[in-house]
Short mmCIF file of C-alpha atoms in Angstrom, two decimals:
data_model
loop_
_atom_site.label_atom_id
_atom_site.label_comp_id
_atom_site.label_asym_id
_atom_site.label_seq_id
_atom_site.Cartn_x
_atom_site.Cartn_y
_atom_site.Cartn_z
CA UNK D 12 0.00 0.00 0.00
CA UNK D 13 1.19 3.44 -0.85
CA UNK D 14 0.39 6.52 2.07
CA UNK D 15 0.46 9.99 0.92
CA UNK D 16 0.40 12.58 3.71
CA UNK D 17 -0.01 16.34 2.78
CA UNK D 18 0.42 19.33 4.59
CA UNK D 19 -1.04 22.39 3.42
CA UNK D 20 0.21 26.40 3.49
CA UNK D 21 -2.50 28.89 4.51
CA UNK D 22 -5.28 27.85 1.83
CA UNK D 23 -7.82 30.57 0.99
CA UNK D 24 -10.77 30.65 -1.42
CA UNK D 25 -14.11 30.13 -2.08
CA UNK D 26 -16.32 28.11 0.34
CA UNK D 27 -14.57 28.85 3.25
CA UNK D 28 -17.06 30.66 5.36
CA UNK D 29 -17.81 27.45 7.86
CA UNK D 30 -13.87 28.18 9.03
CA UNK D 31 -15.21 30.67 11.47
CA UNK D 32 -11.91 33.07 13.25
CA UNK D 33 -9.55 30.35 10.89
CA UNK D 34 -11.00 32.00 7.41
CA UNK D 35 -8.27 33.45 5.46
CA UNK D 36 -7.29 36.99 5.71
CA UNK D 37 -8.63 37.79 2.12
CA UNK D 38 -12.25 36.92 3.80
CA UNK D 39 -11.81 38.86 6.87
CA UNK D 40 -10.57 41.67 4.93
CA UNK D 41 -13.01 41.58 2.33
CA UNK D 42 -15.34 41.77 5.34
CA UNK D 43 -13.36 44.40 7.02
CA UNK D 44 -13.67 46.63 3.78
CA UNK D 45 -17.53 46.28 3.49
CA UNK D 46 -17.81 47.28 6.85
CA UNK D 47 -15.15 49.85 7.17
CA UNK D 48 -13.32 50.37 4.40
CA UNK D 49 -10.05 49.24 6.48
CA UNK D 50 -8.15 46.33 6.69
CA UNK D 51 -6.85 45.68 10.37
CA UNK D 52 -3.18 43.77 10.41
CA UNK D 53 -1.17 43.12 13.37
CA UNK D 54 1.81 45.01 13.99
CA UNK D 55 5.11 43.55 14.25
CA UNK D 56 7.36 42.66 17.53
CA UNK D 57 9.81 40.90 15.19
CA UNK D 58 12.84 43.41 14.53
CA UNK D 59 13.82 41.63 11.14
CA UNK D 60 9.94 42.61 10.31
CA UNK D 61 8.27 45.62 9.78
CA UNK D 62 4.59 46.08 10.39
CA UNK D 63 2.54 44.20 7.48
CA UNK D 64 6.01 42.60 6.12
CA UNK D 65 5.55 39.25 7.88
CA UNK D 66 5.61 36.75 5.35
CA UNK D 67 3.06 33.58 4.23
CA UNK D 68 3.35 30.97 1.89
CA UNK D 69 -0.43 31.46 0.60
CA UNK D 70 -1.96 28.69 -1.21
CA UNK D 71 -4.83 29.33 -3.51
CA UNK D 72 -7.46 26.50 -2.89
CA UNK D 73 -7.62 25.54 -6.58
CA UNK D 74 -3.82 24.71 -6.98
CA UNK D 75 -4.21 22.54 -2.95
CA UNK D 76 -7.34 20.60 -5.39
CA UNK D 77 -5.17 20.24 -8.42
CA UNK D 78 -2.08 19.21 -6.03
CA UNK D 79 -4.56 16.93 -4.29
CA UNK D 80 -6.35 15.31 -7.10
CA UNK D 81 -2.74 14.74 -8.45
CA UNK D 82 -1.64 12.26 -5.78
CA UNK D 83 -5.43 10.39 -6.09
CA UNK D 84 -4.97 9.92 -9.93
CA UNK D 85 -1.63 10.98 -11.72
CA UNK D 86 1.16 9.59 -9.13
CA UNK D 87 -0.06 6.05 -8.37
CA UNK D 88 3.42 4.98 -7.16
CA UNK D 89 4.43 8.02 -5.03
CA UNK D 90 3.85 8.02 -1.26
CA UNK D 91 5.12 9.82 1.50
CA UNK D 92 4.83 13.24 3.14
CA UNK D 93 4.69 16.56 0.93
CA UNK D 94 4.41 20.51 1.53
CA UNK D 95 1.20 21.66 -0.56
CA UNK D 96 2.09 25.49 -1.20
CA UNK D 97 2.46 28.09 -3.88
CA UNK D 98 6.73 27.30 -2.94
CA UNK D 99 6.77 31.54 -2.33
CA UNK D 100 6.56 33.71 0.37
CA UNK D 101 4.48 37.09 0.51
CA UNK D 102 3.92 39.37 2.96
CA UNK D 103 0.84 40.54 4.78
CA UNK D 104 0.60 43.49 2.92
CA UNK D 105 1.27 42.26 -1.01
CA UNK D 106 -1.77 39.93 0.23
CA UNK D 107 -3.85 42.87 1.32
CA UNK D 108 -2.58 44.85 -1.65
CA UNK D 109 -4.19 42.03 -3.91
CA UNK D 110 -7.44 42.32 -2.03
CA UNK D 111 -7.66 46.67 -1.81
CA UNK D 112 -6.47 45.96 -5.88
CA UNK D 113 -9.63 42.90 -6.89
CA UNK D 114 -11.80 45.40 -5.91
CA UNK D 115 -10.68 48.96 -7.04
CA UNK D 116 -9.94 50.57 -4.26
CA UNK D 117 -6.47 52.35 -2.84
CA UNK D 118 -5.48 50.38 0.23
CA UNK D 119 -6.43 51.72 3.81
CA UNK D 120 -4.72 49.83 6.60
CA UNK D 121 -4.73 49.79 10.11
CA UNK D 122 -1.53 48.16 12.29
CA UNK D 123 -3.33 46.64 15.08
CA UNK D 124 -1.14 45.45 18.22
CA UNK D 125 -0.90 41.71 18.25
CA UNK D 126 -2.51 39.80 20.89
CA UNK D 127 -0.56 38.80 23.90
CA UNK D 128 -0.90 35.31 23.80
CA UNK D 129 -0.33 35.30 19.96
CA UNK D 130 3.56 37.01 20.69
CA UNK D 131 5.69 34.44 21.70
CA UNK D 132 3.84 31.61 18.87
CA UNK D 133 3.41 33.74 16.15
CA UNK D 134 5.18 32.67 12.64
CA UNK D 135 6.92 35.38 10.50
CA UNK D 136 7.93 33.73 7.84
CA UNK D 137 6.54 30.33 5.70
CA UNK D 138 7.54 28.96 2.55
CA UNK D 139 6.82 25.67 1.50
CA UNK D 140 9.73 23.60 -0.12
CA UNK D 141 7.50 22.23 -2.27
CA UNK D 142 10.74 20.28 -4.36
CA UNK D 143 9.21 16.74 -3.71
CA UNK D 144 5.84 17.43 -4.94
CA UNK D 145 7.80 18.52 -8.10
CA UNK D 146 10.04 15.55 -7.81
CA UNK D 147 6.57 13.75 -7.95
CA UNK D 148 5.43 14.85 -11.32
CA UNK D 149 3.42 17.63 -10.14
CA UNK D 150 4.68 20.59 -12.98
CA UNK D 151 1.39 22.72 -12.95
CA UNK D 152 2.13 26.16 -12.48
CA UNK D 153 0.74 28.07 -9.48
CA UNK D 154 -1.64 30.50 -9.56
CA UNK D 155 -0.26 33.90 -8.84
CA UNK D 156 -0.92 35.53 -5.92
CA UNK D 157 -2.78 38.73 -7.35
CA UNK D 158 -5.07 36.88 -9.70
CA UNK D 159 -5.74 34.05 -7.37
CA UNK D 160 -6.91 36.98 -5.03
CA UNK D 161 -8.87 38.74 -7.99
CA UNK D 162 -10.65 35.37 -8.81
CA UNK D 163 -11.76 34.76 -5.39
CA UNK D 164 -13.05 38.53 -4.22
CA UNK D 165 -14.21 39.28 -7.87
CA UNK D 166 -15.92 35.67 -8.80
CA UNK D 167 -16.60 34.49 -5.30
CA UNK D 168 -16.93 36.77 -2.32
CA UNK D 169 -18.23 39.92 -4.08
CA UNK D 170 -21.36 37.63 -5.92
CA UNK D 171 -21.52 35.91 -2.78
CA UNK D 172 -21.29 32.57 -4.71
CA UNK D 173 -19.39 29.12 -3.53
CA UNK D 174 -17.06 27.19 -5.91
CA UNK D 175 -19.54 24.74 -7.63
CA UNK D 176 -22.41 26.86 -8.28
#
């Protein structure tokens, strides 16, 4: 028998309302900007970090699919454990940039002091090394960070639809 374990980078996208406080940023800020026209971030105790420059490895939930599907059909051989990301990192504020740009609007952010218990767990930098889901056949591009953001808040969040409709 062949396992394949799989551990995915901050996935955002459609039909993730049910996620509650774990939604992506890009639907808490798309929520934030209805409401306010703000996005709140949190500020930075990091000195190799300025505010909003923390960086994520943000995985668009069409390429985890396509990665996903990939083990399930195209890779009948392969097993093991492998990083599902985009393989880049990008801060807080190219993410938010994304969002402010999907829907036309100049970016208006707020640097919000980051909770106490958050400080001493909090991750400033991701990146998946996503060389053995290569190594496994997997040659699909990713989908850029600024259209993967467009597609979501301009097909997705602003129609209020879900993937699948």
């Amino acid at each position: 028998k062949r396992i394949v374990g799989v551990k995915y980078f901050n996935v955002y996208g459609p039909n993730e309302d049910h996620k509650g406080d774990m939604r992506s940023l890009v639907n808490k800020a798309y929520q934030q900007i209805l409401a306010t026209g703000r996005v709140g971030l949190f500020q930075s105790h990091h000195p190799d970090y300025k505010d909003g420059e923390q960086m994520r490895d943000f995985l668009y939930v069409k390429d985890a699919v396509e990665m996903t599907l990939h083990f399930a059909e195209s890779a009948p051989s392969v097993g093991g454990l492998f990083n599902l990301g985009s393989g880049e990192a990008n801060t807080w504020l190219t993410l938010t940039g994304a969002i402010f740009a999907a829907l036309k609007r100049e970016p208006a952010i707020d640097f919000i002091p980051m909770p106490e218990a958050l400080r001493g767990k909090y991750q400033y930098y991701t990146k998946a090394d996503i060389a053995k889901l290569r190594s496994a056949g997997y040659k699909r591009p990713m989908t850029p960070l600024a259209e993967a953001v467009r597609d979501y808040v301009q097909n997705y969040l602003v129609p209020g639809k879900k993937l699948g409709e």
